[in-house]
């Protein structure tokens, strides 16, 4: 089972919007509405930002939103702020194993 | 507030068994609707799901690691454990434990919260 495909890096200016893509297959992203997004700052544990494609946990800014079309999920960060600079990982439930989970390789977001 | 803390040796010799414990505080490990998972992250690389366990002890493993992994739960200590046998340098990583929603019954899938992680280096 291969990792989900994410761009290595995405950058944007303060206040702009950026979108990170996450491409899987019909065995994971395409078949389940169970895509999550995690933010990871250097030396820290991943933090849940979006789950089940579109849901935001309590306390996460509404500047973060998720969507999905076919085998590709997306995370959009609007009104980019300096504190958003981090690595972002997508993940999806996968049919390859019961309760299996596959992660993306991560995307480095840089705020210019 | 639920907190998870990984602990164990930071250095393991090749061919030996890596053993880690995840201690859960601020809530019971024996709560329905949730599982407990292990995820690892090699240096400068992405995340890899290792496996998941229910409080009743039902386990689910990544097929690529299944032959070497054992995850167990001790509800009396509120702990989850990970054992990975026959380790090599490729197993060097930060190991995280996290609570996982029960996708099979709750119809929601997420890892939250996570422990701070513990670095395990495989070297002689």
Coordinates of C-alpha atoms in Angstrom, one line a residue:
Chain A
X1 CA 0.0 0.0 0.0
X2 CA 1.6 3.3 -1.1
X3 CA 1.6 6.6 0.7
X4 CA -0.9 9.2 -0.4
X5 CA 0.6 11.8 -2.7
X6 CA 1.1 15.4 -1.5
X7 CA 3.2 18.2 -3.0
X8 CA 6.4 18.6 -1.1
X9 CA 5.9 22.3 -0.5
X10 CA 3.4 25.1 -0.9
X11 CA 3.9 28.7 -0.1
X12 CA 1.8 31.8 0.1
X13 CA 1.9 35.3 1.4
X14 CA 0.3 36.6 4.6
X15 CA -3.5 36.8 4.1
X16 CA -3.6 34.7 1.0
X17 CA -5.3 31.3 0.6
X18 CA -3.4 28.1 -0.3
X19 CA -4.6 24.6 -1.1
X20 CA -2.8 21.4 -0.4
X21 CA -3.8 18.3 -2.4
X22 CA -3.7 14.7 -1.3
X23 CA -4.2 12.1 -4.0
X24 CA -4.9 8.5 -3.2
X25 CA -6.7 5.6 -4.9
X26 CA -10.1 4.0 -5.0
X27 CA -8.9 1.8 -2.1
X28 CA -8.6 4.8 0.3
X29 CA -9.5 8.4 -0.5
X30 CA -11.8 7.5 -3.3
X31 CA -13.9 5.1 -1.3
X32 CA -14.2 6.5 2.1
X33 CA -15.1 9.9 3.6
X34 CA -12.4 9.3 6.2
X35 CA -9.7 11.8 5.3
X36 CA -7.9 13.6 8.0
X37 CA -5.4 16.4 8.0
X38 CA -2.7 17.0 10.6
X39 CA -0.4 20.0 11.3
X40 CA 3.0 19.3 12.6
X41 CA 5.4 22.0 13.8
X42 CA 9.1 21.2 14.2
X43 CA 9.8 18.9 17.1
X44 CA 6.1 18.5 18.0
X45 CA 3.5 15.9 17.7
X46 CA 0.9 16.1 14.9
X47 CA -2.2 18.0 15.6
X48 CA -5.6 17.1 14.1
X49 CA -6.9 19.9 11.9
X50 CA -9.6 18.3 9.8
X51 CA -11.3 14.9 10.0
X52 CA -13.9 13.0 8.0
X53 CA -13.0 15.2 5.0
X54 CA -14.7 18.4 6.2
X55 CA -15.0 18.4 10.0
X56 CA -13.0 20.7 12.2
X57 CA -12.3 19.8 15.8
X58 CA -13.2 22.2 18.5
X59 CA -10.6 24.9 18.8
X60 CA -9.3 24.7 15.2
X61 CA -9.6 28.0 13.3
X62 CA -12.3 28.2 10.7
X63 CA -9.6 29.3 8.3
X64 CA -8.9 25.6 7.8
X65 CA -11.3 23.7 5.6
X66 CA -11.3 20.4 3.8
X67 CA -12.9 18.9 0.7
X68 CA -12.7 15.9 -1.6
X69 CA -13.3 15.0 -5.2
X70 CA -12.8 11.5 -6.4
X71 CA -9.5 10.2 -5.3
X72 CA -8.1 13.6 -4.3
X73 CA -8.7 15.4 -1.0
X74 CA -7.7 19.0 -0.3
X75 CA -6.9 21.2 2.6
X76 CA -7.4 25.0 2.2
X77 CA -6.0 27.5 4.5
X78 CA -7.5 30.9 4.1
X79 CA -6.1 34.2 5.4
X80 CA -2.7 32.7 5.8
X81 CA -0.9 33.6 9.0
X82 CA 2.7 33.2 10.1
X83 CA 1.7 30.6 12.7
X84 CA 0.4 28.4 9.9
X85 CA 3.9 27.6 8.7
X86 CA 4.3 23.9 9.4
X87 CA 4.2 20.5 7.8
X88 CA 0.8 19.1 6.9
X89 CA 0.0 15.5 6.5
X90 CA -3.1 13.9 5.1
X91 CA -4.3 10.5 6.0
X92 CA -7.1 8.1 4.9
X93 CA -8.8 5.0 6.0
X94 CA -7.7 2.2 3.6
X95 CA -9.3 -1.0 2.4
X96 CA -5.9 -2.8 2.4
X97 CA -6.2 -3.7 6.1
X98 CA -9.1 -3.7 8.6
X99 CA -8.8 -0.4 10.4
X100 CA -5.8 0.4 8.2
X101 CA -4.6 3.9 7.8
X102 CA -2.4 5.4 5.1
X103 CA -0.6 8.8 5.4
X104 CA 0.7 11.2 2.9
X105 CA 4.4 12.1 2.8
X106 CA 3.7 15.6 4.0
X107 CA 3.7 19.2 2.6
X108 CA 5.8 22.0 4.0
X109 CA 3.8 25.2 4.1
X110 CA 5.9 28.4 4.0
X111 CA 4.4 31.8 4.7
X112 CA 6.2 34.4 2.7
Chain B
X1 CA -8.1 16.6 29.4
X2 CA -6.8 13.3 27.9
X3 CA -3.0 13.0 27.8
X4 CA -0.8 10.3 26.3
X5 CA 2.9 9.8 27.1
X6 CA 5.2 7.4 25.4
X7 CA 8.2 5.9 27.3
X8 CA 10.9 3.3 26.7
X9 CA 14.5 2.8 25.7
X10 CA 15.9 5.4 23.3
X11 CA 18.5 3.0 21.9
X12 CA 18.0 -0.5 20.7
X13 CA 20.5 -2.8 19.1
X14 CA 19.9 -4.3 15.7
X15 CA 18.0 -7.7 15.7
X16 CA 16.7 -7.0 19.2
X17 CA 13.1 -6.1 20.2
X18 CA 11.9 -2.5 20.6
X19 CA 9.5 -2.1 23.5
X20 CA 7.5 1.0 24.3
X21 CA 4.6 1.9 26.6
X22 CA 1.9 4.6 26.2
X23 CA 0.5 5.8 29.5
X24 CA -2.9 7.4 29.3
X25 CA -4.1 10.0 31.9
X26 CA -7.1 12.2 32.2
X27 CA -9.5 9.5 31.0
X28 CA -10.0 5.8 30.9
X29 CA -8.5 3.6 28.2
X30 CA -11.6 1.3 28.5
X31 CA -14.0 3.6 26.8
X32 CA -16.2 2.4 24.0
X33 CA -16.0 4.2 20.7
X34 CA -12.3 4.5 20.7
X35 CA -9.2 2.5 19.8
X36 CA -5.5 3.2 20.6
X37 CA -2.9 3.4 17.9
X38 CA 0.8 3.5 17.3
X39 CA 2.3 5.6 14.5
X40 CA 6.0 6.2 13.7
X41 CA 8.0 8.9 11.8
X42 CA 11.5 8.2 10.6
X43 CA 13.8 11.2 10.8
X44 CA 12.9 13.8 8.1
X45 CA 10.2 11.5 6.7
X46 CA 6.4 11.0 6.8
X47 CA 4.1 9.2 9.1
X48 CA 3.5 5.5 9.1
X49 CA 0.6 3.7 10.8
X50 CA 1.9 0.7 12.8
X51 CA -1.3 -0.7 14.3
X52 CA -4.4 -0.2 16.4
X53 CA -5.9 -2.0 19.5
X54 CA -9.2 -1.9 21.2
X55 CA -9.5 -1.9 25.0
X56 CA -10.7 -5.5 24.8
X57 CA -7.4 -6.4 23.1
X58 CA -8.5 -6.8 19.5
X59 CA -5.6 -5.8 17.2
X60 CA -5.1 -4.5 13.7
X61 CA -1.7 -4.2 12.2
X62 CA 0.0 -2.7 9.1
X63 CA 0.5 -5.6 6.8
X64 CA 4.1 -4.5 6.1
X65 CA 5.0 -4.8 9.8
X66 CA 2.6 -7.5 10.9
X67 CA 5.1 -10.3 11.3
X68 CA 7.2 -8.2 13.7
X69 CA 4.6 -6.2 15.7
X70 CA 2.7 -6.9 18.9
X71 CA 0.4 -4.4 20.5
X72 CA -1.2 -5.0 23.8
X73 CA -3.3 -3.2 26.4
X74 CA -3.3 -3.2 30.2
X75 CA -6.6 -1.7 31.4
X76 CA -5.6 -1.9 35.0
X77 CA -2.6 0.4 34.3
X78 CA -4.3 2.5 31.6
X79 CA -1.5 1.6 29.3
X80 CA -0.9 0.4 25.7
X81 CA 2.3 -1.3 24.7
X82 CA 4.2 -1.8 21.5
X83 CA 6.8 -4.5 20.7
X84 CA 8.6 -4.6 17.4
X85 CA 11.0 -7.5 16.9
X86 CA 14.1 -8.0 14.8
X87 CA 14.7 -4.3 14.4
X88 CA 17.1 -2.7 11.9
X89 CA 18.3 0.8 11.3
X90 CA 15.1 1.3 9.2
X91 CA 13.1 1.2 12.4
X92 CA 14.8 4.3 13.7
X93 CA 12.0 6.7 14.2
X94 CA 9.9 8.8 16.6
X95 CA 7.1 6.6 17.8
X96 CA 3.8 8.1 18.7
X97 CA 0.7 6.7 20.4
X98 CA -2.7 8.3 19.7
X99 CA -6.3 7.7 20.5
X100 CA -8.3 6.7 17.5
X101 CA -12.0 6.9 16.9
X102 CA -13.8 3.6 16.2
X103 CA -14.5 4.0 12.6
X104 CA -16.4 0.7 12.5
X105 CA -19.1 1.9 15.0
X106 CA -18.8 5.7 15.3
X107 CA -18.4 6.1 11.5
X108 CA -15.7 8.7 12.1
X109 CA -12.0 8.2 11.7
X110 CA -9.3 10.4 13.4
X111 CA -6.2 10.2 15.6
X112 CA -6.6 12.6 18.4
X113 CA -4.9 13.4 20.8
X114 CA -1.3 12.3 20.2
X115 CA 1.4 11.7 22.7
X116 CA 4.6 13.9 22.4
X117 CA 6.4 11.0 20.8
X118 CA 9.7 9.2 21.7
X119 CA 12.7 8.8 19.5
X120 CA 14.1 5.3 19.2
X121 CA 17.4 4.8 17.5
X122 CA 18.5 1.4 16.3
X123 CA 22.3 1.1 16.5
X124 CA 24.9 -1.1 17.8

